[in-house]
CSV table of C-alpha atoms in Angstrom, one decimal:
chain,number,residue,atom,x,y,z
A,460,PRO,CA,-21.0,-14.1,9.7
A,461,SER,CA,-19.0,-15.7,7.0
A,462,PRO,CA,-18.9,-13.7,3.7
A,463,THR,CA,-21.0,-15.3,0.8
A,464,ASN,CA,-19.9,-13.1,-2.1
A,465,LEU,CA,-16.2,-12.8,-1.7
A,466,TYR,CA,-14.2,-13.7,-4.8
A,467,GLY,CA,-10.7,-13.3,-6.1
A,468,PHE,CA,-9.2,-10.2,-7.8
A,469,ASP,CA,-8.8,-12.1,-11.1
A,470,GLN,CA,-12.2,-13.9,-11.0
A,471,THR,CA,-14.5,-12.8,-13.8
A,472,SER,CA,-17.8,-13.8,-12.1
A,473,SER,CA,-19.0,-14.3,-8.6
A,474,PRO,CA,-19.5,-17.8,-7.3
A,475,SER,CA,-22.8,-19.3,-6.5
A,476,ASN,CA,-24.7,-18.0,-3.5
A,477,SER,CA,-25.0,-21.6,-2.3
A,478,PRO,CA,-23.6,-21.9,1.3
A,479,SER,CA,-21.6,-24.9,0.2
A,480,SER,CA,-19.9,-23.1,-2.8
A,481,PRO,CA,-16.3,-22.1,-2.4
A,482,LEU,CA,-15.4,-18.4,-1.8
A,483,VAL,CA,-12.9,-18.6,-4.7
A,484,ASP,CA,-13.2,-20.6,-7.9
A,485,PRO,CA,-10.7,-23.5,-7.5
A,486,SER,CA,-9.7,-23.2,-11.2
A,487,LEU,CA,-8.1,-19.8,-10.4
A,488,PHE,CA,-5.4,-21.5,-8.3
A,489,THR,CA,-3.7,-22.6,-11.5
A,490,SER,CA,-4.5,-19.5,-13.6
A,491,PHE,CA,-1.5,-17.7,-14.9
A,492,LEU,CA,-3.2,-14.6,-16.3
A,493,ASN,CA,-2.9,-11.0,-15.2
A,494,ASN,CA,-0.4,-11.5,-12.4
A,495,PRO,CA,0.8,-8.1,-11.3
A,496,ILE,CA,4.2,-9.3,-10.0
A,497,TYR,CA,5.5,-11.3,-12.9
A,498,GLY,CA,8.1,-8.5,-13.4
A,499,ILE,CA,9.7,-9.0,-10.0
A,500,THR,CA,13.4,-9.9,-9.8
A,501,LEU,CA,14.7,-12.8,-7.7
A,502,PRO,CA,16.1,-10.8,-4.7
A,503,GLN,CA,12.8,-8.9,-4.3
A,504,TRP,CA,10.7,-12.1,-4.7
A,505,LEU,CA,12.7,-13.9,-2.1
A,506,LEU,CA,12.2,-11.0,0.3
A,507,PHE,CA,8.5,-11.0,-0.5
A,508,LEU,CA,8.3,-14.7,0.3
A,509,ARG,CA,10.2,-14.2,3.5
A,510,GLN,CA,7.7,-11.6,4.7
A,511,ASN,CA,4.6,-13.3,3.5
A,512,LEU,CA,5.1,-17.0,3.0
A,513,HIS,CA,3.4,-17.9,6.3
A,514,HIS,CA,0.3,-16.1,5.0
A,515,ILE,CA,0.1,-18.1,1.8
A,516,GLN,CA,-1.7,-21.5,1.4
A,517,LEU,CA,1.1,-23.3,-0.2
A,518,LEU,CA,-0.6,-26.3,-1.7
A,519,PRO,CA,-3.3,-24.6,-3.8
A,520,PHE,CA,-1.1,-21.7,-4.9
A,521,LEU,CA,2.1,-23.7,-5.5
A,522,PRO,CA,1.7,-23.5,-9.4
A,523,ARG,CA,1.6,-19.7,-9.1
A,524,ILE,CA,4.6,-19.6,-6.7
A,525,LEU,CA,6.7,-21.7,-9.0
A,526,ALA,CA,5.7,-19.6,-12.0
A,527,ILE,CA,6.6,-16.3,-10.3
A,528,SER,CA,9.9,-17.9,-9.1
A,529,LEU,CA,10.7,-18.8,-12.7
A,530,PHE,CA,9.9,-15.3,-13.9
A,531,ALA,CA,11.9,-13.8,-11.0
A,532,ALA,CA,15.0,-15.7,-11.9
A,533,LEU,CA,14.6,-14.8,-15.6
A,534,ASN,CA,13.9,-11.1,-14.8
A,535,SER,CA,17.1,-10.9,-12.8
A,536,LEU,CA,19.0,-11.9,-16.0
A,537,LEU,CA,17.0,-9.6,-18.2
A,538,ALA,CA,17.6,-6.7,-15.9
A,539,LEU,CA,21.3,-6.8,-16.5
A,540,PRO,CA,21.4,-4.7,-19.7
A,541,ASP,CA,19.2,-1.9,-18.2
A,542,THR,CA,21.5,-1.9,-15.1
A,543,LEU,CA,24.7,-1.8,-17.0
A,544,LEU,CA,23.6,0.7,-19.6
A,545,TYR,CA,21.3,3.0,-17.8
A,546,ALA,CA,21.8,2.8,-14.0
A,547,ALA,CA,24.0,6.0,-13.8
A,548,ARG,CA,21.7,8.0,-16.1
A,549,ILE,CA,18.6,6.9,-14.0
A,550,ALA,CA,20.3,7.9,-10.8
A,551,ALA,CA,21.2,11.3,-12.2
A,552,GLN,CA,17.7,12.0,-13.7
A,553,PRO,CA,16.1,14.9,-11.8
A,554,LEU,CA,12.5,14.4,-10.6
A,555,HIS,CA,9.7,16.8,-11.6
A,556,PRO,CA,9.2,19.2,-8.7
A,557,SER,CA,5.4,19.2,-9.0
A,558,PRO,CA,4.2,15.7,-10.0
A,559,LEU,CA,0.4,15.2,-10.4
A,560,ILE,CA,-0.7,12.3,-8.2
A,561,VAL,CA,-4.1,10.7,-8.8
A,562,LEU,CA,-5.6,9.2,-5.6
A,563,GLY,CA,-8.9,7.5,-5.0
A,564,HIS,CA,-10.7,4.5,-3.7
A,565,PRO,CA,-11.2,1.5,-6.1
A,566,ARG,CA,-14.1,1.9,-8.6
A,567,THR,CA,-14.2,5.7,-8.3
A,568,GLY,CA,-12.9,6.6,-11.7
A,569,THR,CA,-9.2,7.1,-11.0
A,570,THR,CA,-8.2,4.8,-13.9
A,571,LEU,CA,-10.5,6.7,-16.3
A,572,LEU,CA,-9.0,10.0,-15.2
A,573,HIS,CA,-5.4,8.6,-15.5
A,574,ASN,CA,-6.2,7.4,-19.1
A,575,LEU,CA,-7.6,10.8,-20.0
A,576,LEU,CA,-4.5,12.6,-18.7
A,577,ALA,CA,-2.3,10.3,-20.7
A,578,LEU,CA,-4.1,11.4,-23.9
A,579,ALA,CA,-2.7,14.9,-23.5
A,580,PRO,CA,-0.4,15.6,-26.5
A,581,LYS,CA,3.4,15.4,-25.9
A,582,PRO,CA,5.8,17.0,-25.2
A,583,HIS,CA,3.7,19.3,-23.0
A,584,GLY,CA,1.3,16.6,-21.8
A,585,PHE,CA,1.8,14.2,-18.9
A,586,SER,CA,4.3,11.3,-19.0
A,587,THR,CA,2.8,8.0,-17.8
A,588,CYS,CA,3.9,4.4,-17.4
A,589,THR,CA,2.5,1.8,-19.7
A,590,THR,CA,1.3,-1.5,-18.4
A,591,PHE,CA,4.5,-3.1,-19.7
A,592,THR,CA,6.9,-0.6,-18.2
A,593,ALA,CA,5.1,-0.7,-14.8
A,594,GLY,CA,4.9,-4.4,-14.8
A,595,PHE,CA,8.5,-5.1,-15.9
A,596,PRO,CA,10.3,-2.1,-14.6
A,597,SER,CA,13.8,-3.7,-14.5
A,598,CYS,CA,14.2,-4.5,-18.2
A,599,PHE,CA,11.9,-2.4,-20.3
A,600,LEU,CA,14.5,0.2,-21.4
A,601,THR,CA,16.4,-2.3,-23.6
A,602,LEU,CA,14.0,-5.2,-24.1
A,603,GLU,CA,10.4,-3.8,-24.3
A,604,ASP,CA,10.1,-4.3,-28.0
A,605,ALA,CA,11.4,-7.8,-27.9
A,606,LEU,CA,9.4,-9.0,-24.9
A,607,LYS,CA,6.0,-7.4,-25.4
A,608,PRO,CA,4.7,-9.7,-28.1
A,609,ARG,CA,6.2,-12.8,-26.3
A,610,LEU,CA,4.6,-11.9,-23.0
A,611,ALA,CA,1.2,-10.7,-24.4
A,612,PRO,CA,-0.5,-14.1,-23.7
A,613,LEU,CA,0.0,-13.4,-20.0
A,614,LEU,CA,-2.7,-10.8,-20.2
A,615,ALA,CA,-6.4,-11.3,-20.7
A,616,GLU,CA,-8.1,-9.1,-23.4
A,617,THR,CA,-10.1,-7.2,-20.7
A,618,ARG,CA,-9.7,-6.4,-17.0
A,619,PRO,CA,-11.5,-8.9,-14.9
A,620,MET,CA,-13.1,-6.4,-12.5
A,621,ASP,CA,-14.8,-4.1,-15.1
A,622,ASN,CA,-14.3,-5.6,-18.6
A,623,MET,CA,-12.2,-2.7,-19.8
A,624,PRO,CA,-9.5,-3.3,-22.4
A,625,LEU,CA,-6.2,-4.6,-21.2
A,626,HIS,CA,-2.9,-4.7,-23.1
A,627,PHE,CA,0.7,-3.7,-22.5
A,628,ASP,CA,0.5,-0.3,-24.2
A,629,LEU,CA,-2.3,1.1,-22.1
A,630,PRO,CA,-1.4,3.6,-19.3
A,631,GLN,CA,-0.8,1.9,-16.0
A,632,GLU,CA,-0.5,3.1,-12.3
A,633,ASP,CA,3.0,3.8,-11.2
A,634,GLU,CA,2.3,2.0,-8.0
A,635,LEU,CA,2.4,-1.3,-9.8
A,636,ALA,CA,6.1,-0.7,-10.5
A,637,THR,CA,6.7,0.4,-6.9
A,638,SER,CA,5.2,-2.9,-5.7
A,639,VAL,CA,7.4,-4.9,-8.0
A,640,LEU,CA,10.6,-3.0,-7.2
A,641,ALA,CA,10.1,-2.8,-3.4
A,642,ALA,CA,9.3,-6.5,-2.7
A,643,GLY,CA,5.6,-5.7,-2.0
A,644,SER,CA,6.1,-2.6,0.2
A,645,SER,CA,3.0,-1.1,-1.4
A,646,PRO,CA,-0.7,-1.0,-0.9
A,647,TYR,CA,-0.8,-3.2,-4.0
A,648,THR,CA,0.4,-6.1,-1.9
A,649,SER,CA,-3.2,-6.4,-0.5
A,650,ILE,CA,-4.2,-7.7,-3.9
A,651,HIS,CA,-2.0,-10.8,-3.3
A,652,ILE,CA,-2.2,-11.1,0.5
A,653,MET,CA,-5.8,-9.7,1.0
A,654,HIS,CA,-6.0,-10.4,4.8
A,655,ARG,CA,-2.9,-8.2,5.3
A,656,PHE,CA,-4.9,-5.2,4.1
A,657,ARG,CA,-4.7,-3.3,7.4
A,658,ASP,CA,-0.9,-3.9,7.6
A,659,HIS,CA,-0.6,-1.9,4.3
A,660,LEU,CA,-2.9,1.0,5.2
A,661,PRO,CA,0.0,3.2,6.5
A,662,LEU,CA,1.5,3.0,3.0
A,663,ASN,CA,-1.5,5.0,1.7
A,664,ALA,CA,-0.8,8.1,3.8
A,665,PHE,CA,1.7,10.8,2.7
A,666,ARG,CA,1.9,11.9,6.3
A,667,THR,CA,3.6,8.7,7.4
A,668,LEU,CA,6.4,9.0,4.8
A,669,ASP,CA,10.0,9.1,6.0
A,670,PRO,CA,11.1,11.7,5.4
A,671,PRO,CA,7.7,13.5,5.2
A,672,LEU,CA,6.7,15.5,2.2
A,673,PRO,CA,7.1,19.3,2.5
A,674,ARG,CA,3.8,21.0,3.5
A,675,GLN,CA,3.0,22.2,0.1
A,676,GLY,CA,3.2,18.6,-1.2
A,677,ARG,CA,0.7,17.2,1.3
A,678,PRO,CA,-3.0,16.7,0.4
A,679,GLY,CA,-5.6,18.8,2.2
Protein backbone atom coordinates (compact mmCIF):
# COMPACT_ATOMS: atom_id res chain seq x y z
CA PRO A 1 0.00 0.00 0.00
CA SER A 2 1.05 3.60 -0.60
CA PRO A 3 2.23 5.49 2.51
CA THR A 4 -0.18 8.13 3.80
CA ASN A 5 1.93 9.85 6.44
CA LEU A 6 5.35 10.19 4.81
CA TYR A 7 6.70 13.72 4.88
CA GLY A 8 9.98 15.46 4.34
CA PHE A 9 12.91 15.82 6.74
CA ASP A 10 12.43 19.59 6.96
CA GLN A 11 8.64 19.56 7.15
CA THR A 12 7.29 20.87 10.45
CA SER A 13 3.90 19.15 10.34
CA SER A 14 2.48 16.10 8.62
CA PRO A 15 0.20 16.57 5.63
CA SER A 16 -3.49 15.87 5.66
CA ASN A 17 -4.54 12.23 5.78
CA SER A 18 -6.69 12.82 2.73
CA PRO A 19 -5.81 10.29 0.01
CA SER A 20 -5.51 13.14 -2.47
CA SER A 21 -3.05 15.17 -0.36
CA PRO A 22 0.59 15.21 -1.52
CA LEU A 23 3.14 13.21 0.45
CA VAL A 24 5.36 16.30 0.71
CA ASP A 25 4.20 19.90 1.10
CA PRO A 26 4.96 21.51 -2.30
CA SER A 27 6.08 24.72 -0.58
CA LEU A 28 9.12 22.81 0.71
CA PHE A 29 10.53 22.49 -2.80
CA THR A 30 11.55 26.14 -2.65
CA SER A 31 12.55 26.17 1.03
CA PHE A 32 16.17 27.14 1.67
CA LEU A 33 16.28 26.49 5.44
CA ASN A 34 18.29 23.83 7.28
CA ASN A 35 20.06 22.33 4.27
CA PRO A 36 22.81 20.03 5.63
CA ILE A 37 25.05 20.32 2.56
CA TYR A 38 25.27 24.08 2.11
CA GLY A 39 28.92 23.75 3.18
CA ILE A 40 29.94 21.43 0.35
CA THR A 41 32.65 22.54 -2.08
CA LEU A 42 32.24 22.48 -5.85
CA PRO A 43 34.30 19.32 -6.63
CA GLN A 44 32.40 17.34 -3.99
CA TRP A 45 29.03 18.72 -5.15
CA LEU A 46 29.71 17.78 -8.77
CA LEU A 47 30.65 14.26 -7.65
CA PHE A 48 27.46 14.09 -5.55
CA LEU A 49 25.38 15.11 -8.57
CA ARG A 50 27.12 12.61 -10.83
CA GLN A 51 26.28 9.81 -8.40
CA ASN A 52 22.72 10.90 -7.58
CA LEU A 53 21.32 13.18 -10.27
CA HIS A 54 19.28 10.39 -11.88
CA HIS A 55 17.57 9.90 -8.48
CA ILE A 56 16.48 13.55 -8.18
CA GLN A 57 13.29 15.11 -9.57
CA LEU A 58 14.89 18.04 -11.33
CA LEU A 59 11.91 20.32 -11.91
CA PRO A 60 10.55 20.65 -8.36
CA PHE A 61 13.99 20.68 -6.73
CA LEU A 62 15.75 22.92 -9.25
CA PRO A 63 15.76 25.96 -6.86
CA ARG A 64 17.58 23.91 -4.23
CA ILE A 65 20.03 22.48 -6.73
CA LEU A 66 20.87 25.96 -7.99
CA ALA A 67 21.23 27.31 -4.43
CA ILE A 68 23.59 24.49 -3.40
CA SER A 69 25.57 24.96 -6.62
CA LEU A 70 26.02 28.65 -5.80
CA PHE A 71 27.13 27.82 -2.25
CA ALA A 72 29.49 25.11 -3.55
CA ALA A 73 31.27 27.54 -5.85
CA LEU A 74 31.52 30.10 -3.05
CA ASN A 75 32.71 27.50 -0.54
CA SER A 76 35.53 26.49 -2.86
CA LEU A 77 36.81 30.06 -2.75
CA LEU A 78 36.26 30.43 1.00
CA ALA A 79 38.20 27.20 1.59
CA LEU A 80 41.41 28.61 0.16
CA PRO A 81 42.60 30.39 3.36
CA ASP A 82 42.10 27.24 5.46
CA THR A 83 43.87 25.12 2.84
CA LEU A 84 46.82 27.46 2.49
CA LEU A 85 47.27 28.22 6.19
CA TYR A 86 46.33 24.99 7.91
CA ALA A 87 46.53 22.00 5.53
CA ALA A 88 49.97 20.88 6.72
CA ARG A 89 49.07 21.29 10.40
CA ILE A 90 45.84 19.36 9.95
CA ALA A 91 47.66 16.51 8.19
CA ALA A 92 50.20 16.33 11.02
CA GLN A 93 47.59 16.42 13.81
CA PRO A 94 47.56 13.08 15.68
CA LEU A 95 44.17 11.49 16.25
CA HIS A 96 43.01 10.51 19.72
CA PRO A 97 43.66 6.77 20.19
CA SER A 98 40.36 6.16 22.00
CA PRO A 99 37.59 8.37 20.65
CA LEU A 100 34.10 8.10 22.15
CA ILE A 101 31.59 7.37 19.38
CA VAL A 102 27.88 7.83 20.10
CA LEU A 103 25.71 5.52 17.97
CA GLY A 104 21.98 4.97 17.91
CA HIS A 105 18.83 4.97 15.85
CA PRO A 106 17.02 8.27 15.23
CA ARG A 107 14.83 9.50 18.08
CA THR A 108 16.64 7.39 20.72
CA GLY A 109 18.37 10.21 22.64
CA THR A 110 21.77 10.28 20.93
CA THR A 111 21.58 14.04 20.39
CA LEU A 112 20.73 14.60 24.04
CA LEU A 113 23.65 12.41 25.14
CA HIS A 114 25.98 14.23 22.73
CA ASN A 115 24.89 17.60 24.09
CA LEU A 116 25.42 16.44 27.68
CA LEU A 117 28.93 15.19 26.90
CA ALA A 118 29.72 18.52 25.26
CA LEU A 119 28.94 20.30 28.55
CA ALA A 120 31.90 18.64 30.29
CA PRO A 121 34.37 21.37 31.32
CA LYS A 122 37.46 21.83 29.17
CA PRO A 123 40.34 21.04 28.83
CA HIS A 124 39.60 17.62 30.31
CA GLY A 125 36.15 17.28 28.76
CA PHE A 126 35.16 16.14 25.30
CA SER A 127 35.86 18.10 22.15
CA THR A 128 32.86 18.36 19.81
CA CYS A 129 32.02 20.01 16.53
CA THR A 130 29.58 22.88 16.50
CA THR A 131 26.83 23.10 13.93
CA PHE A 132 28.87 25.66 12.01
CA THR A 133 32.15 23.75 12.00
CA ALA A 134 30.42 20.52 10.95
CA GLY A 135 28.28 22.26 8.35
CA PHE A 136 31.10 24.35 6.82
CA PRO A 137 34.18 22.19 7.47
CA SER A 138 36.30 23.68 4.69
CA CYS A 139 36.43 27.28 5.90
CA PHE A 140 35.62 27.54 9.61
CA LEU A 141 39.20 27.89 10.85
CA THR A 142 39.69 31.32 9.31
CA LEU A 143 36.18 32.57 8.56
CA GLU A 144 33.84 31.26 11.28
CA ASP A 145 33.45 34.58 13.12
CA ALA A 146 32.81 36.47 9.89
CA LEU A 147 30.39 33.99 8.35
CA LYS A 148 28.24 32.87 11.29
CA PRO A 149 26.12 36.03 11.60
CA ARG A 150 25.73 36.29 7.83
CA LEU A 151 24.64 32.68 7.38
CA ALA A 152 22.43 32.49 10.50
CA PRO A 153 19.23 33.15 8.47
CA LEU A 154 19.77 29.78 6.78
CA LEU A 155 18.77 28.03 10.02
CA ALA A 156 15.34 27.87 11.58
CA GLU A 157 15.18 28.70 15.29
CA THR A 158 14.26 25.09 16.13
CA ARG A 159 14.86 21.66 14.61
CA PRO A 160 11.88 20.60 12.47
CA MET A 161 11.68 17.04 13.78
CA ASP A 162 11.53 17.76 17.53
CA ASN A 163 11.32 21.55 18.05
CA MET A 164 14.65 21.63 19.90
CA PRO A 165 16.77 24.82 19.61
CA LEU A 166 18.96 25.14 16.55
CA HIS A 167 21.83 27.55 15.98
CA PHE A 168 25.42 27.48 14.77
CA ASP A 169 27.03 27.25 18.24
CA LEU A 170 25.24 24.07 19.35
CA PRO A 171 27.10 20.72 19.32
CA GLN A 172 26.65 18.84 16.07
CA GLU A 173 27.29 15.31 14.85
CA ASP A 174 30.68 14.84 13.17
CA GLU A 175 28.98 12.76 10.47
CA LEU A 176 27.50 15.94 9.02
CA ALA A 177 31.03 17.10 8.17
CA THR A 178 31.88 13.66 6.78
CA SER A 179 28.91 13.85 4.43
CA VAL A 180 29.94 17.30 3.20
CA LEU A 181 33.62 16.43 2.75
CA ALA A 182 33.07 13.03 1.14
CA ALA A 183 30.50 13.95 -1.53
CA GLY A 184 27.74 12.16 0.32
CA SER A 185 29.62 8.94 1.15
CA SER A 186 27.77 8.85 4.45
CA PRO A 187 24.56 7.51 5.99
CA TYR A 188 23.49 11.17 6.08
CA THR A 189 22.96 11.03 2.31
CA SER A 190 19.72 9.17 3.00
CA ILE A 191 18.34 12.49 4.28
CA HIS A 192 18.67 13.92 0.77
CA ILE A 193 18.10 10.79 -1.35
CA MET A 194 15.72 8.85 0.89
CA HIS A 195 14.98 5.98 -1.49
CA ARG A 196 18.73 5.13 -1.54
CA PHE A 197 18.60 4.30 2.17
CA ARG A 198 19.55 0.65 1.65
CA ASP A 199 22.53 1.65 -0.51
CA HIS A 200 23.99 3.53 2.45
CA LEU A 201 23.38 0.88 5.11
CA PRO A 202 26.92 -0.60 4.79
CA LEU A 203 28.31 2.81 5.81
CA ASN A 204 26.75 2.30 9.26
CA ALA A 205 28.83 -0.79 10.05
CA PHE A 206 32.39 -0.60 11.43
CA ARG A 207 33.02 -4.17 10.27
CA THR A 208 32.79 -3.11 6.63
CA LEU A 209 35.50 -0.46 6.96
CA ASP A 210 38.56 -0.69 4.73
CA PRO A 211 40.89 -1.17 6.49
CA PRO A 212 38.83 -2.64 9.35
CA LEU A 213 39.11 -1.31 12.87
CA PRO A 214 41.32 -3.24 15.29
CA ARG A 215 39.32 -5.66 17.38
CA GLN A 216 39.39 -3.52 20.53
CA GLY A 217 37.79 -0.68 18.55
CA ARG A 218 34.84 -2.69 17.33
CA PRO A 219 31.45 -2.61 19.02
CA GLY A 220 30.16 -5.71 20.71
